[in-house]
Short mmCIF file of C-alpha atoms and ligand atoms in Angstrom, two decimals:
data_model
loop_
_atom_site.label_atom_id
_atom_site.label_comp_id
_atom_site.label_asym_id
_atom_site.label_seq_id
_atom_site.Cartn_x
_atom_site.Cartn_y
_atom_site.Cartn_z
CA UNK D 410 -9.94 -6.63 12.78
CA UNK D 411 -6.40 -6.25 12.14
CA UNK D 412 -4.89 -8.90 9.61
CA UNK D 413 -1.05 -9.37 9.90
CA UNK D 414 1.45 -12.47 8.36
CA UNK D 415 4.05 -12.97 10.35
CA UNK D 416 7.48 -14.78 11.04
CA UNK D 417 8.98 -16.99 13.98
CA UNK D 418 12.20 -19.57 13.68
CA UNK D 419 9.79 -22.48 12.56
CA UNK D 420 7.55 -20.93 10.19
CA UNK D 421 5.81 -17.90 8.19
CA UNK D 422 2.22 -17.43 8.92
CA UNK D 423 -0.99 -15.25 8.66
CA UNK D 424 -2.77 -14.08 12.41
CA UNK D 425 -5.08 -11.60 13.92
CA UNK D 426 -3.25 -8.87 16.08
CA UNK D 427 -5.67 -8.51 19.39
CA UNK D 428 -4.13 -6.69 21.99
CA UNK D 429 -0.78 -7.67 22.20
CA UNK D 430 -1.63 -11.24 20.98
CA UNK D 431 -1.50 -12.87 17.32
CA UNK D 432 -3.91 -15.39 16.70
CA UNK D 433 -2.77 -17.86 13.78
CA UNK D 434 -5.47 -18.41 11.52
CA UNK D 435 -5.90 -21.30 8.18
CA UNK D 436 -7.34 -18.70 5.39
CA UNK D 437 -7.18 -15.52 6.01
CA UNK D 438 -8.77 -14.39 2.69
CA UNK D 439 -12.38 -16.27 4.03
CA UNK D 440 -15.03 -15.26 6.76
CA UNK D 441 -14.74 -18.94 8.21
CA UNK D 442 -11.18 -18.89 9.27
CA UNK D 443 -9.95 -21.02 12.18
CA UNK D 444 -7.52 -19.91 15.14
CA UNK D 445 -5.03 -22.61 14.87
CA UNK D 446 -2.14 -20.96 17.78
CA UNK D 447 -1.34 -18.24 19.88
CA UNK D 448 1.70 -15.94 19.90
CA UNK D 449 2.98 -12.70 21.72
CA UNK D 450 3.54 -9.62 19.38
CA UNK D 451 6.80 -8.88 20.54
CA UNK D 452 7.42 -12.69 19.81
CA UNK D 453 7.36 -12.56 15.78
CA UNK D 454 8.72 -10.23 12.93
CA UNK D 455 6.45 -8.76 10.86
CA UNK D 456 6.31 -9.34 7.37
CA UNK D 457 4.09 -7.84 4.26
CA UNK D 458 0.65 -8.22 5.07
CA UNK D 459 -0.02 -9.81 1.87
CA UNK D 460 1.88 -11.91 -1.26
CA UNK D 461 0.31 -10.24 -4.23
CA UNK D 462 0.35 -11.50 -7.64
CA UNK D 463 0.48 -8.23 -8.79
CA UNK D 464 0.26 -4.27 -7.50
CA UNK D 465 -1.18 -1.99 -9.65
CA UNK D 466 -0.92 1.77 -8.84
CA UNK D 467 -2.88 4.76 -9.28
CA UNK D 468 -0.97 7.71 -10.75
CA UNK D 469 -3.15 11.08 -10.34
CA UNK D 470 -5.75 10.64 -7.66
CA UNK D 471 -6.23 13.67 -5.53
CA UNK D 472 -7.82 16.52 -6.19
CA UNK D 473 -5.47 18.61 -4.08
CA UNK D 474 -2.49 17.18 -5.70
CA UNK D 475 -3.76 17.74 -9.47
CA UNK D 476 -4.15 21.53 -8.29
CA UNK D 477 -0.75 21.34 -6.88
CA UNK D 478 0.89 19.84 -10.27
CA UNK D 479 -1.56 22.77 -12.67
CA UNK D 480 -3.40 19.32 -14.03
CA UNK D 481 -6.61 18.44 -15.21
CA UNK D 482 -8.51 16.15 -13.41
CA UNK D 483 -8.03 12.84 -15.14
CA UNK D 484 -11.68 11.73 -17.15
CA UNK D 485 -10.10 7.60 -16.14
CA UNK D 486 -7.54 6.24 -13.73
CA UNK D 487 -3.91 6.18 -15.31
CA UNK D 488 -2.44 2.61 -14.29
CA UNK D 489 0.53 1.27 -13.90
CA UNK D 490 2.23 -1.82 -12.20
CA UNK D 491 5.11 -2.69 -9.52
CA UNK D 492 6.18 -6.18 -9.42
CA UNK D 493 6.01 -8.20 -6.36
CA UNK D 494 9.47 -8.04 -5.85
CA UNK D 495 9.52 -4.99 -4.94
CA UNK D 496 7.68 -5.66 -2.15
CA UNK D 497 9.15 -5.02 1.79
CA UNK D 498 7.29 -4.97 5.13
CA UNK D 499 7.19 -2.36 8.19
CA UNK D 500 10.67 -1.91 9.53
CA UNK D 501 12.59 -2.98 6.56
CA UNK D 502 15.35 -1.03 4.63
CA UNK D 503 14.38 0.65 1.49
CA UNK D 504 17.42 0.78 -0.87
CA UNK D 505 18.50 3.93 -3.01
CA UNK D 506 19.83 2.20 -5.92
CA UNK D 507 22.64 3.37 -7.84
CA UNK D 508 21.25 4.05 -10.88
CA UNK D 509 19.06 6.66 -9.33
CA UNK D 510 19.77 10.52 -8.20
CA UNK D 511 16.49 11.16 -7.00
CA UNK D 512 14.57 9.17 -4.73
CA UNK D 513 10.62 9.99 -3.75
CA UNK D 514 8.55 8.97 -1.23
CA UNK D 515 4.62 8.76 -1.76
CA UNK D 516 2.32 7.85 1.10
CA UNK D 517 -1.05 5.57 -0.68
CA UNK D 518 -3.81 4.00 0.66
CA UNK D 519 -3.69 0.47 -0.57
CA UNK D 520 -6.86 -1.61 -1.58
CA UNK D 521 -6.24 -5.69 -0.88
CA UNK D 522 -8.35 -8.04 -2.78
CA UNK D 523 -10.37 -10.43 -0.73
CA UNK D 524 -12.33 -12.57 -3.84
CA UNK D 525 -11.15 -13.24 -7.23
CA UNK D 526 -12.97 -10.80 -9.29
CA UNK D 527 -13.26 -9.61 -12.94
CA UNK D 528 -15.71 -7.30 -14.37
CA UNK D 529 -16.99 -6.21 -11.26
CA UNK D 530 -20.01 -3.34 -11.26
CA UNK D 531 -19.18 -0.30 -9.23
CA UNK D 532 -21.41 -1.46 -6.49
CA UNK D 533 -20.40 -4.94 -5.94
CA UNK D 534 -16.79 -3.82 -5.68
CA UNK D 535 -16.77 -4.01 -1.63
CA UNK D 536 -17.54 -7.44 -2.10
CA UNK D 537 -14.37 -8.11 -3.13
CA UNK D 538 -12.24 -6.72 -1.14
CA UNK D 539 -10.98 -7.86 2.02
CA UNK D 540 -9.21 -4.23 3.75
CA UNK D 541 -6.70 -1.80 3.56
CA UNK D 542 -3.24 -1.08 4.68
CA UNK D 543 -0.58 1.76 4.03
CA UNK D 544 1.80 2.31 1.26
CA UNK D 545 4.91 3.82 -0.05
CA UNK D 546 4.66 3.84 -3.80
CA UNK D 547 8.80 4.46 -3.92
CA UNK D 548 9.79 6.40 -6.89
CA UNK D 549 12.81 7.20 -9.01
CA UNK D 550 11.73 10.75 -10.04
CA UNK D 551 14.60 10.76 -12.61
CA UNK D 552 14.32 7.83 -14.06
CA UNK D 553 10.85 8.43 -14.64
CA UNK D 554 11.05 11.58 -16.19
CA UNK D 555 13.61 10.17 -18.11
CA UNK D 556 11.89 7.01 -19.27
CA UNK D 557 8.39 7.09 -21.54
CA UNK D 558 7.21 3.75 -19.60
CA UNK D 559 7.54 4.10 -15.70
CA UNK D 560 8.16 0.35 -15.16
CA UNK D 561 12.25 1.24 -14.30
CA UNK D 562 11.58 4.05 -11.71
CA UNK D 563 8.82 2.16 -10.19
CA UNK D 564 10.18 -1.07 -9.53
CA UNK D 565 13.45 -1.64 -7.93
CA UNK D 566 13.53 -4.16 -5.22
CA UNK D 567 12.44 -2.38 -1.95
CA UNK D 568 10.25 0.24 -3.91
CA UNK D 569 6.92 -0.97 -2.71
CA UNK D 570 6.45 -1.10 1.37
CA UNK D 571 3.28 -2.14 2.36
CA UNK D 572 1.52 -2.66 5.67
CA UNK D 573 2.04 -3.69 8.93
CA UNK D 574 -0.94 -4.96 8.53
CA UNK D 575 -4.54 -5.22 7.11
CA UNK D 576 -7.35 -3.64 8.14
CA UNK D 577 -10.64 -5.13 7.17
CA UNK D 578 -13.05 -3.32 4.82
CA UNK D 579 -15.53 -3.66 7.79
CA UNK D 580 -14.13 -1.81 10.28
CA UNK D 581 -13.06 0.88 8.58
CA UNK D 582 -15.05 4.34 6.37
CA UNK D 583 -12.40 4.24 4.04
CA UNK D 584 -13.86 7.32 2.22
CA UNK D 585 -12.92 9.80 4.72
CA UNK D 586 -9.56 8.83 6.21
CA UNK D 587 -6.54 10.87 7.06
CA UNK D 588 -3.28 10.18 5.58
CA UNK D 589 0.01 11.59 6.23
CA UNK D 590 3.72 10.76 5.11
CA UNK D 591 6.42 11.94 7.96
CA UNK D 592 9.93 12.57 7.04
CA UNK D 593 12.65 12.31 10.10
CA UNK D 594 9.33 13.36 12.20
CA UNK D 595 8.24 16.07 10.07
CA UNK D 596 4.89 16.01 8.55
CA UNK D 597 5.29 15.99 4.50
CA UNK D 598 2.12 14.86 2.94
CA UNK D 599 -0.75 15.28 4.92
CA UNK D 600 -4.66 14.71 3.02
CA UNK D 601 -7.65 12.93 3.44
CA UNK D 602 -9.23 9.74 1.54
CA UNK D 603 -12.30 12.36 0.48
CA UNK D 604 -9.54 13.98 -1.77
CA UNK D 605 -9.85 11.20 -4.34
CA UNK D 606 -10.98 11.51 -7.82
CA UNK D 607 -11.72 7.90 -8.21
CA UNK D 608 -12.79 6.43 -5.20
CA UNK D 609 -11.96 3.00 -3.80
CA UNK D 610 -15.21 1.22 -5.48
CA UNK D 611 -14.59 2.94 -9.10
CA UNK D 612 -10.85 1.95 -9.03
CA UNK D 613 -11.72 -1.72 -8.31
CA UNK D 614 -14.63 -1.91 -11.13
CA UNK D 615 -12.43 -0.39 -13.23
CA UNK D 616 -9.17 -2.31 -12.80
CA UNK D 617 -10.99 -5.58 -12.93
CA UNK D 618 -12.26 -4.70 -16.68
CA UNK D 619 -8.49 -5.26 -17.80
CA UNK D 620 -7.11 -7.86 -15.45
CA UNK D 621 -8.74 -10.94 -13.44
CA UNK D 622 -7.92 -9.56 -9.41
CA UNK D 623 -6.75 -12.06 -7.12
CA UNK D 624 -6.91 -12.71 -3.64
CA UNK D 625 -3.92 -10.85 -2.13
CA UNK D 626 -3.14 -8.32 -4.95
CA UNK D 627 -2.37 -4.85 -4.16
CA UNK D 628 -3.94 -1.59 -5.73
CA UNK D 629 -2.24 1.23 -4.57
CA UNK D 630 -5.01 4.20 -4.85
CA UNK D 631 -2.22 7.16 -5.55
CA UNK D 632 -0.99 10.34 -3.23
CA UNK D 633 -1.92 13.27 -2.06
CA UNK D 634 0.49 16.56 -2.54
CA UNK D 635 3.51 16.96 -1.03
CA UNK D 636 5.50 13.79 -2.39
CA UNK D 637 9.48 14.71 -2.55
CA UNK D 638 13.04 13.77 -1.60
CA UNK D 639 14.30 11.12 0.40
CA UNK D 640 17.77 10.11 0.96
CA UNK D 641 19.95 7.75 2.84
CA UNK D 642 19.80 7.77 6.21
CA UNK D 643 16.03 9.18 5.66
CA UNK D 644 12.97 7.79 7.74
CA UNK D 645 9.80 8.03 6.26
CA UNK D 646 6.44 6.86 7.99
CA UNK D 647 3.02 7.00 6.24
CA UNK D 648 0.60 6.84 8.43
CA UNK D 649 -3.28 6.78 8.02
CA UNK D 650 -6.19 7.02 10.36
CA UNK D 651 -7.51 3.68 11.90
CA UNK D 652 -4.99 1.41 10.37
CA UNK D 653 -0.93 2.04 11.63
CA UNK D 654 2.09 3.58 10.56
CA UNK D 655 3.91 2.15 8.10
CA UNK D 656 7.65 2.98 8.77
CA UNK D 657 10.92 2.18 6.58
CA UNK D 658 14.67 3.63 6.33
CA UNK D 659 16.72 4.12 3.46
CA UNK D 660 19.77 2.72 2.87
CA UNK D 661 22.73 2.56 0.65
CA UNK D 662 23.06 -0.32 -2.16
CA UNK D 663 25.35 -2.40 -1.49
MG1 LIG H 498 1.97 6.83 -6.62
#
């Protein structure tokens, strides 16, 4: 089941995408929902699949991209945050700010929280989350070299596309899952979910033993080698098996 929110001229709303058909649904985040309309596809914009109160990213997380950077595999998950600002859907412009000379691109699974959860064992982590979608966890390589904290080169508005849509946990093996970032057509990252150090379930658990998770919030579960330059003009596309493609241009501030 794929979980979308969506736009029309009267009003922003959450639906299932069958076929070519969005049903509009109450709660998205509960089992029990109700169909409440009916709309064509081709009919609405698509926005972010989700309004976070928070994203919190995974920096190392591959095993092939730890070998690729001569690092150790971490013993814990580094973490660090995006704010929901920085937040744009499929389709949308991703800006190269000004302040920036280098711009990456980093194609992420990313986790959505279904339950409000804290403290959460290992094992009950599925419970609490409701799917998965694609990410770009956009990145001003300079800045962050530059800076000790990576909240700057992390967090400009446009920095965090996310979707088109939701998968839910049930449909999908989210342990073994290709994922690929294109650039102008060209395959750049290309890995597979069984690359992780920390999988899905661990991240969760651990996360939640710092901060309460909502329903809605994002955790972006880090990339695979390959991550590099974009730059206006640019396309990039992540795309991962059994949920979409995730596309987004860059642009010029301004
Ligand atoms: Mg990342």
């Amino acid at each position: 089941m794929k979980i979308g929110r969506f736009e029309n001229s009267l009003e922003v709303f959450y639906g299932i995408i069958e076929n070519k058909k969005v049903l509009k649904v109450d709660s998205p985040f509960s089992d029990d929902f109700k169909v409440i309309g009916e709309y064509n596809l081709e009919d609405l914009k698509i926005l972010p699949p989700t309004e976070p109160s928070k994203i919190i990213c995974i920096g190392l997380n591959y095993t092939d991209h730890a070998k690729e950077l001569g690092m150790d595999i971490p013993d814990e998950p580094i973490i660090f945050l995006k704010p929901p600002t920085s937040i744009i859907g499929d389709g949308d412009n991703i800006i190269y700010p000004e302040m920036s000379k280098l711009l990456h691109y980093e194609a992420e699974l990313a986790v959505v929280i279904g339950k409000k959860c804290k403290n959460v064992k290992i094992e009950d982590s599925f419970n609490y989350i409701l799917g998965f979608t694609c990410f770009n966890d956009v990145t001003a390589r300079d800045l962050q070299r530059k800076d000790v904290q990576w909240t700057r080169a992390k967090s400009f508005d446009t920095f965090a596309p996310v979707g088109p849509w939701i998968v839910k946990k049930d449909n999908i093996e989210v342990s073994n899952l290709n994922i690929r970032m294109y650039k102008n057509g060209k395959i750049v990252q290309d890995s597979n979910t069984k690359n992780f150090i920390f999988k899905v379930d661990e991240v969760v658990s651990f996360i939640s033993k710092i901060m309460t998770l909502l329903p809605g919030d994002i955790i972006a579960t880090g990339t695979p080698p390959g991550v590099g330059e974009m730059n206006v003009g640019d396309e990039v596309v992540v795309e991962i098996e059994w949920i979409g493609r995730l596309r987004n241009k860059v642009v010029k501030e301004g």
